[in-house]
Short mmCIF file of C-alpha atoms in Angstrom, two decimals:
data_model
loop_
_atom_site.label_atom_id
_atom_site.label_comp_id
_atom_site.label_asym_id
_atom_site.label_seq_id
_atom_site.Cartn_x
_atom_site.Cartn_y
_atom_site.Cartn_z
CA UNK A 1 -55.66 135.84 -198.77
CA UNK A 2 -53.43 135.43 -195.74
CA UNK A 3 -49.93 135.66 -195.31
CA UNK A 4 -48.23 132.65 -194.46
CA UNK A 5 -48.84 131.81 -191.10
CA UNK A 6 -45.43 132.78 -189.38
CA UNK A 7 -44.96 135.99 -186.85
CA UNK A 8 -42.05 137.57 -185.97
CA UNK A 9 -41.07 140.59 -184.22
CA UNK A 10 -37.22 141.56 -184.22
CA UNK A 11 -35.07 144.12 -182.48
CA UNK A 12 -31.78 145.70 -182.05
CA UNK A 13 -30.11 148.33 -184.74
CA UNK A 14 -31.55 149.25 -187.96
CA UNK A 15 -28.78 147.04 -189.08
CA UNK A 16 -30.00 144.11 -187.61
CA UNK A 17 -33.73 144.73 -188.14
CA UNK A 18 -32.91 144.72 -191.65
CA UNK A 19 -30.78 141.53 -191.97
CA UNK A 20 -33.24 139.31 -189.72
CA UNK A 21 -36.18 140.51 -192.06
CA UNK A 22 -34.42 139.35 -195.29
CA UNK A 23 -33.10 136.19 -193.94
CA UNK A 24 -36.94 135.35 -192.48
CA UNK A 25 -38.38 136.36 -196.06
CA UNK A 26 -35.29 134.47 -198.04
CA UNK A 27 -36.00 131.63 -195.29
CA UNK A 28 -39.60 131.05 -196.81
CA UNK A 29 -39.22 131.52 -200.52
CA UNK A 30 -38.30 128.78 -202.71
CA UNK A 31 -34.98 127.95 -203.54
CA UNK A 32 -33.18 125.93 -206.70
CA UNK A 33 -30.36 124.47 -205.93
CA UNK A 34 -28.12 123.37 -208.68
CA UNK A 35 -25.00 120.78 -208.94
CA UNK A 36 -21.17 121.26 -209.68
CA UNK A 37 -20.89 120.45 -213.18
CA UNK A 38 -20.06 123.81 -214.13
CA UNK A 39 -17.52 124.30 -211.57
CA UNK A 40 -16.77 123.76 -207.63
CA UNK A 41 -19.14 125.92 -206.29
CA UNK A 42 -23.07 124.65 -206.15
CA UNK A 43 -25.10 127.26 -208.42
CA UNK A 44 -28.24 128.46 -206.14
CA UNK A 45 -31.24 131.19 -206.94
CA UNK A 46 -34.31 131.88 -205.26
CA UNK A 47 -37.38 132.24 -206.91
CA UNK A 48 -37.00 136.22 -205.78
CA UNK A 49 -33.56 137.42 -206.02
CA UNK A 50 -31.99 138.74 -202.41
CA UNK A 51 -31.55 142.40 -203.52
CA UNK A 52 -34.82 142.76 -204.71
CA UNK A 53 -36.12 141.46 -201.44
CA UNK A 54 -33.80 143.72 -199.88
CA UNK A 55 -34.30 146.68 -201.74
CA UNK A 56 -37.89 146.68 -200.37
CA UNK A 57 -37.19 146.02 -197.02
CA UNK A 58 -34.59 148.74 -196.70
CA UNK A 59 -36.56 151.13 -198.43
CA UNK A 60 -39.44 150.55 -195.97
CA UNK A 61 -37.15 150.78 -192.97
CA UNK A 62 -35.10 153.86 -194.28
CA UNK A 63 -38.12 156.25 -195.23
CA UNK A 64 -41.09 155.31 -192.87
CA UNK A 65 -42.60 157.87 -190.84
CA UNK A 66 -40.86 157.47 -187.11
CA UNK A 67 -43.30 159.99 -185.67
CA UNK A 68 -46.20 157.18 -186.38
CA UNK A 69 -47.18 154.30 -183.61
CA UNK A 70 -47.16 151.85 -186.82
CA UNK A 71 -44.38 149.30 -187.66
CA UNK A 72 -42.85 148.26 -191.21
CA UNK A 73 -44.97 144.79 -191.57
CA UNK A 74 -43.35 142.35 -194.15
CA UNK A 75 -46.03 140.10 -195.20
CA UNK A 76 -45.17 136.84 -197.57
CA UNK A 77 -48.13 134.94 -199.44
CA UNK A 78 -48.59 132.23 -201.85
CA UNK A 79 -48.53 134.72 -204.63
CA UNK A 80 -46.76 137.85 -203.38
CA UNK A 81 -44.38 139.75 -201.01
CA UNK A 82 -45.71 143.23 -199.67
CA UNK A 83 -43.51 144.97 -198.01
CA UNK A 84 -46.01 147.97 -195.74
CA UNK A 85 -44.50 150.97 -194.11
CA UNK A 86 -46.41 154.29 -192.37
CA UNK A 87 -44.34 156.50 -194.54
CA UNK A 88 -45.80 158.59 -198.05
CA UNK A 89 -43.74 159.73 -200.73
CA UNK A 90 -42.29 163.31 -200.66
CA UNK A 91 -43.76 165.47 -202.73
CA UNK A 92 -41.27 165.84 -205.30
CA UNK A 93 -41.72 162.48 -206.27
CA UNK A 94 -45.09 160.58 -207.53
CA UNK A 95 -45.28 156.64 -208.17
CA UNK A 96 -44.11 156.82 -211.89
CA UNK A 97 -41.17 158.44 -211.10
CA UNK A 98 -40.20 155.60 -209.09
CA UNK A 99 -40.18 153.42 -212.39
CA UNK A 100 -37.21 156.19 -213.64
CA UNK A 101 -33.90 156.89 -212.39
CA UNK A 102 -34.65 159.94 -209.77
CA UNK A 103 -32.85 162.59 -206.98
CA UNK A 104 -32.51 160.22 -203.58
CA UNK A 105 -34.82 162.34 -201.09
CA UNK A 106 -34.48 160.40 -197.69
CA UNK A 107 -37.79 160.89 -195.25
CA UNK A 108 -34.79 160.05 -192.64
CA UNK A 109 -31.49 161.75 -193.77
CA UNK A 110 -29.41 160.66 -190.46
CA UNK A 111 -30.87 157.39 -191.01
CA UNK A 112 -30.19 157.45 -194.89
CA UNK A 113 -26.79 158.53 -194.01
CA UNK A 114 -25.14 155.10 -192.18
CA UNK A 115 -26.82 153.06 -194.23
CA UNK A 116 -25.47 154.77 -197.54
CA UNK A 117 -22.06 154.42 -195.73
CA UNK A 118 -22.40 150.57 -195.42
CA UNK A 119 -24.07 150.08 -198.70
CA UNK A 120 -27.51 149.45 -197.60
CA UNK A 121 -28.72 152.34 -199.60
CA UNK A 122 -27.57 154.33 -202.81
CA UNK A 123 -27.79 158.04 -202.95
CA UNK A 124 -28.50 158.36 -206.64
CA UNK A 125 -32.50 156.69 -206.34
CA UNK A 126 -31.89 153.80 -208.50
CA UNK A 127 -33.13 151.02 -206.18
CA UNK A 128 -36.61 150.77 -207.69
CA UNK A 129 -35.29 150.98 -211.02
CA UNK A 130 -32.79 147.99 -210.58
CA UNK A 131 -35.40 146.19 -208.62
CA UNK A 132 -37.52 146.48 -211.41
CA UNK A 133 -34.65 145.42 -214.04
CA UNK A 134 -33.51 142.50 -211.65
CA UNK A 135 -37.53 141.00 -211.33
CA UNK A 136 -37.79 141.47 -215.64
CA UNK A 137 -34.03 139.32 -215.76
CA UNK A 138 -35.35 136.21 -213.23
CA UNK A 139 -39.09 136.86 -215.20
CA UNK A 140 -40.87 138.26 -212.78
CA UNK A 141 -43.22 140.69 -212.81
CA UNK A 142 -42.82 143.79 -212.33
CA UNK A 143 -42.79 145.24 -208.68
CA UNK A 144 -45.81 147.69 -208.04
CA UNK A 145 -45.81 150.58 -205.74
CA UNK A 146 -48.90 151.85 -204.34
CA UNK A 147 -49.80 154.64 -201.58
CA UNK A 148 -52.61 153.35 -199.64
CA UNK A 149 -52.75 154.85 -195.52
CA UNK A 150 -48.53 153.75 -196.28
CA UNK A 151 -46.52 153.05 -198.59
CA UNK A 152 -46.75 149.33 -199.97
CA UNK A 153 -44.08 147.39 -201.95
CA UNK A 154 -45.87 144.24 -204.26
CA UNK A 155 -43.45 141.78 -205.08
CA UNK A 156 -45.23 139.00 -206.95
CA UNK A 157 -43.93 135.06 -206.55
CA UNK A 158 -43.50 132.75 -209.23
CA UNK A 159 -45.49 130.93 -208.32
CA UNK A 160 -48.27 133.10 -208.01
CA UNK A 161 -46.93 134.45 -211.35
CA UNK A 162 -50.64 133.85 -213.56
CA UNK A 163 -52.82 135.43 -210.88
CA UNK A 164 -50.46 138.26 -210.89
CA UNK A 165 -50.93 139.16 -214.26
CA UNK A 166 -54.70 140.14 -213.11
CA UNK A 167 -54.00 141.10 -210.12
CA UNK A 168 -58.15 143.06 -210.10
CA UNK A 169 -59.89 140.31 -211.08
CA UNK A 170 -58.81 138.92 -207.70
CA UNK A 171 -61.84 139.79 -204.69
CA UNK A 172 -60.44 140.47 -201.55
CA UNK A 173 -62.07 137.13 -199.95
CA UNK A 174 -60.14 134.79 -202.61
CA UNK A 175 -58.12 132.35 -200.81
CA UNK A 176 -54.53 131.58 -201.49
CA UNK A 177 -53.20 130.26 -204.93
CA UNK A 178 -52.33 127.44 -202.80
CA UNK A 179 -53.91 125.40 -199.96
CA UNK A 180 -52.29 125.45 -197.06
CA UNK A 181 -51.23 121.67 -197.09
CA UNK A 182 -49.13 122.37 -199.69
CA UNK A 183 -45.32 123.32 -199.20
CA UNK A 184 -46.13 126.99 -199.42
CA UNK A 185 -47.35 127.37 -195.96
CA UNK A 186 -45.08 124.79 -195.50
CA UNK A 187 -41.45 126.39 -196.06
CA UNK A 188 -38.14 125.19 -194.86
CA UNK A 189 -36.20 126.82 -191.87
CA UNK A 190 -33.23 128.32 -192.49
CA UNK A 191 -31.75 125.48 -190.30
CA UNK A 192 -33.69 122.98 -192.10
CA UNK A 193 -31.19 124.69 -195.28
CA UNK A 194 -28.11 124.45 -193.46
CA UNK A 195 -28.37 120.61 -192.24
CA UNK A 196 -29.46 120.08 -195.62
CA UNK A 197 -26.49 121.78 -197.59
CA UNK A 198 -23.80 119.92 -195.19
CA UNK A 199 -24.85 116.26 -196.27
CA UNK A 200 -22.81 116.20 -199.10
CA UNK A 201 -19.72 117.58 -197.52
CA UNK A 202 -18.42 120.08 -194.49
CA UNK A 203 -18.46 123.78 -195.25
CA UNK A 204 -16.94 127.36 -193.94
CA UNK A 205 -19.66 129.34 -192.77
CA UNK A 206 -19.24 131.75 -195.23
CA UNK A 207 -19.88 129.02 -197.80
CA UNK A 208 -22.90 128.36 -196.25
CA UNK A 209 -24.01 131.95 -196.10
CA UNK A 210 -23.38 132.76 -199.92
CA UNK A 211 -25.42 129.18 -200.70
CA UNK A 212 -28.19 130.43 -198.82
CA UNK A 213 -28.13 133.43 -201.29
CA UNK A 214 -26.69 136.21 -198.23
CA UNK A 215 -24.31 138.85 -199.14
CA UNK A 216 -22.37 138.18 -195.83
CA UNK A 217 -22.93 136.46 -192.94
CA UNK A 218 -25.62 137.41 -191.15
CA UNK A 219 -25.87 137.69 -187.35
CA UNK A 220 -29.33 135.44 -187.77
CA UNK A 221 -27.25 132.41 -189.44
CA UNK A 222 -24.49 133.62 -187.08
CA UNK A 223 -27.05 132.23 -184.19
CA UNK A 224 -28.80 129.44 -186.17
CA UNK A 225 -24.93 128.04 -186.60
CA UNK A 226 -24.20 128.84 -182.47
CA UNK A 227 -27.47 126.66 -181.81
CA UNK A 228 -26.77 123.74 -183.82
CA UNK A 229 -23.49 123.46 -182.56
CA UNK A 230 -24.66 123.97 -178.52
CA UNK A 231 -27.34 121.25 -179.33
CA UNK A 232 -24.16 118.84 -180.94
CA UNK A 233 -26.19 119.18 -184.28
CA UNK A 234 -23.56 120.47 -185.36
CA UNK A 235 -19.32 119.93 -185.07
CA UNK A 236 -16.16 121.28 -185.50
CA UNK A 237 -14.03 119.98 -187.89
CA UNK A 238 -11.09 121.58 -186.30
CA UNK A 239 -12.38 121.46 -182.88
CA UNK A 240 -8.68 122.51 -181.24
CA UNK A 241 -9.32 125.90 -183.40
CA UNK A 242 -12.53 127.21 -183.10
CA UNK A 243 -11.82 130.54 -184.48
CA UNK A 244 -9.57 129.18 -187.55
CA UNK A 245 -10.22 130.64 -190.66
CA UNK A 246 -10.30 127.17 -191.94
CA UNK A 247 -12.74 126.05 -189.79
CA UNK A 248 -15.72 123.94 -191.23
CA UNK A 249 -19.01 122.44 -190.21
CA UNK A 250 -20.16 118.86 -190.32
CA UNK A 251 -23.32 117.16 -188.81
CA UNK A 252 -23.08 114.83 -186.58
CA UNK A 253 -25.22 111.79 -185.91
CA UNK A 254 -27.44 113.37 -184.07
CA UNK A 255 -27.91 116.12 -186.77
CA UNK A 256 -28.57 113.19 -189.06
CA UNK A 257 -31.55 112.06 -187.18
CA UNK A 258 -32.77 115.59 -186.81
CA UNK A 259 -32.28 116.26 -190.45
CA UNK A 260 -34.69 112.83 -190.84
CA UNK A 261 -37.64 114.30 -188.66
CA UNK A 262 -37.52 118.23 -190.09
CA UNK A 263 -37.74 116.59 -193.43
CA UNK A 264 -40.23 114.76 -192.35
CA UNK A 265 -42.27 117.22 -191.28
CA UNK A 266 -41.82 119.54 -194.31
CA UNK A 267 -43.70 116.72 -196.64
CA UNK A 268 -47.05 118.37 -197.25
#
């Protein structure tokens, strides 16, 4: 199988490498979106929850091997995320430990140590564990970790939730769960999302950010929001203030008609 077909290559701090590869992975995953009858603000979840996506990604980034030419590669499919580094584990730890609550030993300690300071990473090696727990609440499978010339990170999908359960019985040349005319290798931009969660009503971008399942606002929607509203996709709805902390954003017309064609290309 092949991931879906979408490349990207970011740069800039380890910050930033990390936020742009969530967003891009949280970008292409499904996502419910629910209504306000339980209250004002719209219920969303996506098929894999944020953290656990996160978890894998920082993980990757925070104990690869810098002194090898390879790159963390996160790869999405119809049935999985893997999440690749050139790193190996240390050698007080093996694979099943990773399943139990064990001593944090960073591959990168002055790496480890900023991103502990801004939350990124715990010091207590617990991440596996919750992302375990969190794919068992949403009933996913659970994540498998594997050694193999780096260390991976499996996620499986929901939707590729049956094959996972045999994941062996699978040959290497099987194609994807899905064809790709279906709405898998089809998945909606991140500014497909945003024109699509301002037709009901303006919203502050941090109301946009938490719908689209981010734990702040990220410097990718940051940019998404600057380009809509250079290409009048977008308005103010306090155009005087630009900076206000009331500040909202509404499509205009011609973010109606552009909302018409991105749908329509998104039909499989």
């Amino acid at each position: 199988a092949k991931p879906i077909p979408s490349y990207q290559v970011y740069k800039g701090t380890v910050f930033d490498l990390v936020d742009q590869a969530v967003d891009f992975v949280m970008s292409k995953i499904n996502l419910w979106v629910g209504t306000r009858e339980a209250g004002a603000a719209v219920p969303v979840a996506y098929e894999i929850p944020r953290e656990v996506v996160a978890e894998a990604i920082v993980n990757a980034v925070a104990h690869r091997d810098y002194t090898s030419n390879g790159s963390v590669q996160v790869m999405l499919f119809a049935d999985r995320l893997e999440v690749w580094n050139p790193g190996a584990l240390p050698p007080s730890l093996t694979l099943e430990k990773l399943r139990h609550p064990h001593g944090s030993v960073p591959f990168n300690p002055q790496l480890a140590e900023p991103l502990y300071l801004t939350k990124y990473i715990e010091r207590m090696g617990t991440g596996t564990g919750d992302m375990i727990r969190r794919c068992r609440e949403v009933g996913l499978p659970e994540p498998q970790f594997t050694v193999s010339d780096g260390f991976v990170t499996t996620i499986w999908r929901k939707a590729g939730q049956a094959a996972a359960s045999q994941p062996e019985s699978q040959p290497e040349s099987q194609p994807e769960s899905q064809p790709e005319s279906q709405p898998e290798s089809q998945p909606e931009s991140i500014e497909l999302r945003v024109l699509r969660l301002l037709t009901k009503e303006p919203l502050s971008k941090s109301a946009i950010s938490s719908a689209l399942g981010q734990k702040e606002i990220s410097g990718h929607l940051n940019q998404v929001i600057r380009v809509l509203l250079n290409d009048q996709t977008l308005e103010y709805t306090l155009p005087n203030k630009p900076n206000s902390r009331l500040q909202q954003y509404r499509l205009t017309e011609k973010g109606w008609l552009l909302l018409g064609v991105l749908q329509k290309g998104n039909l499989p």
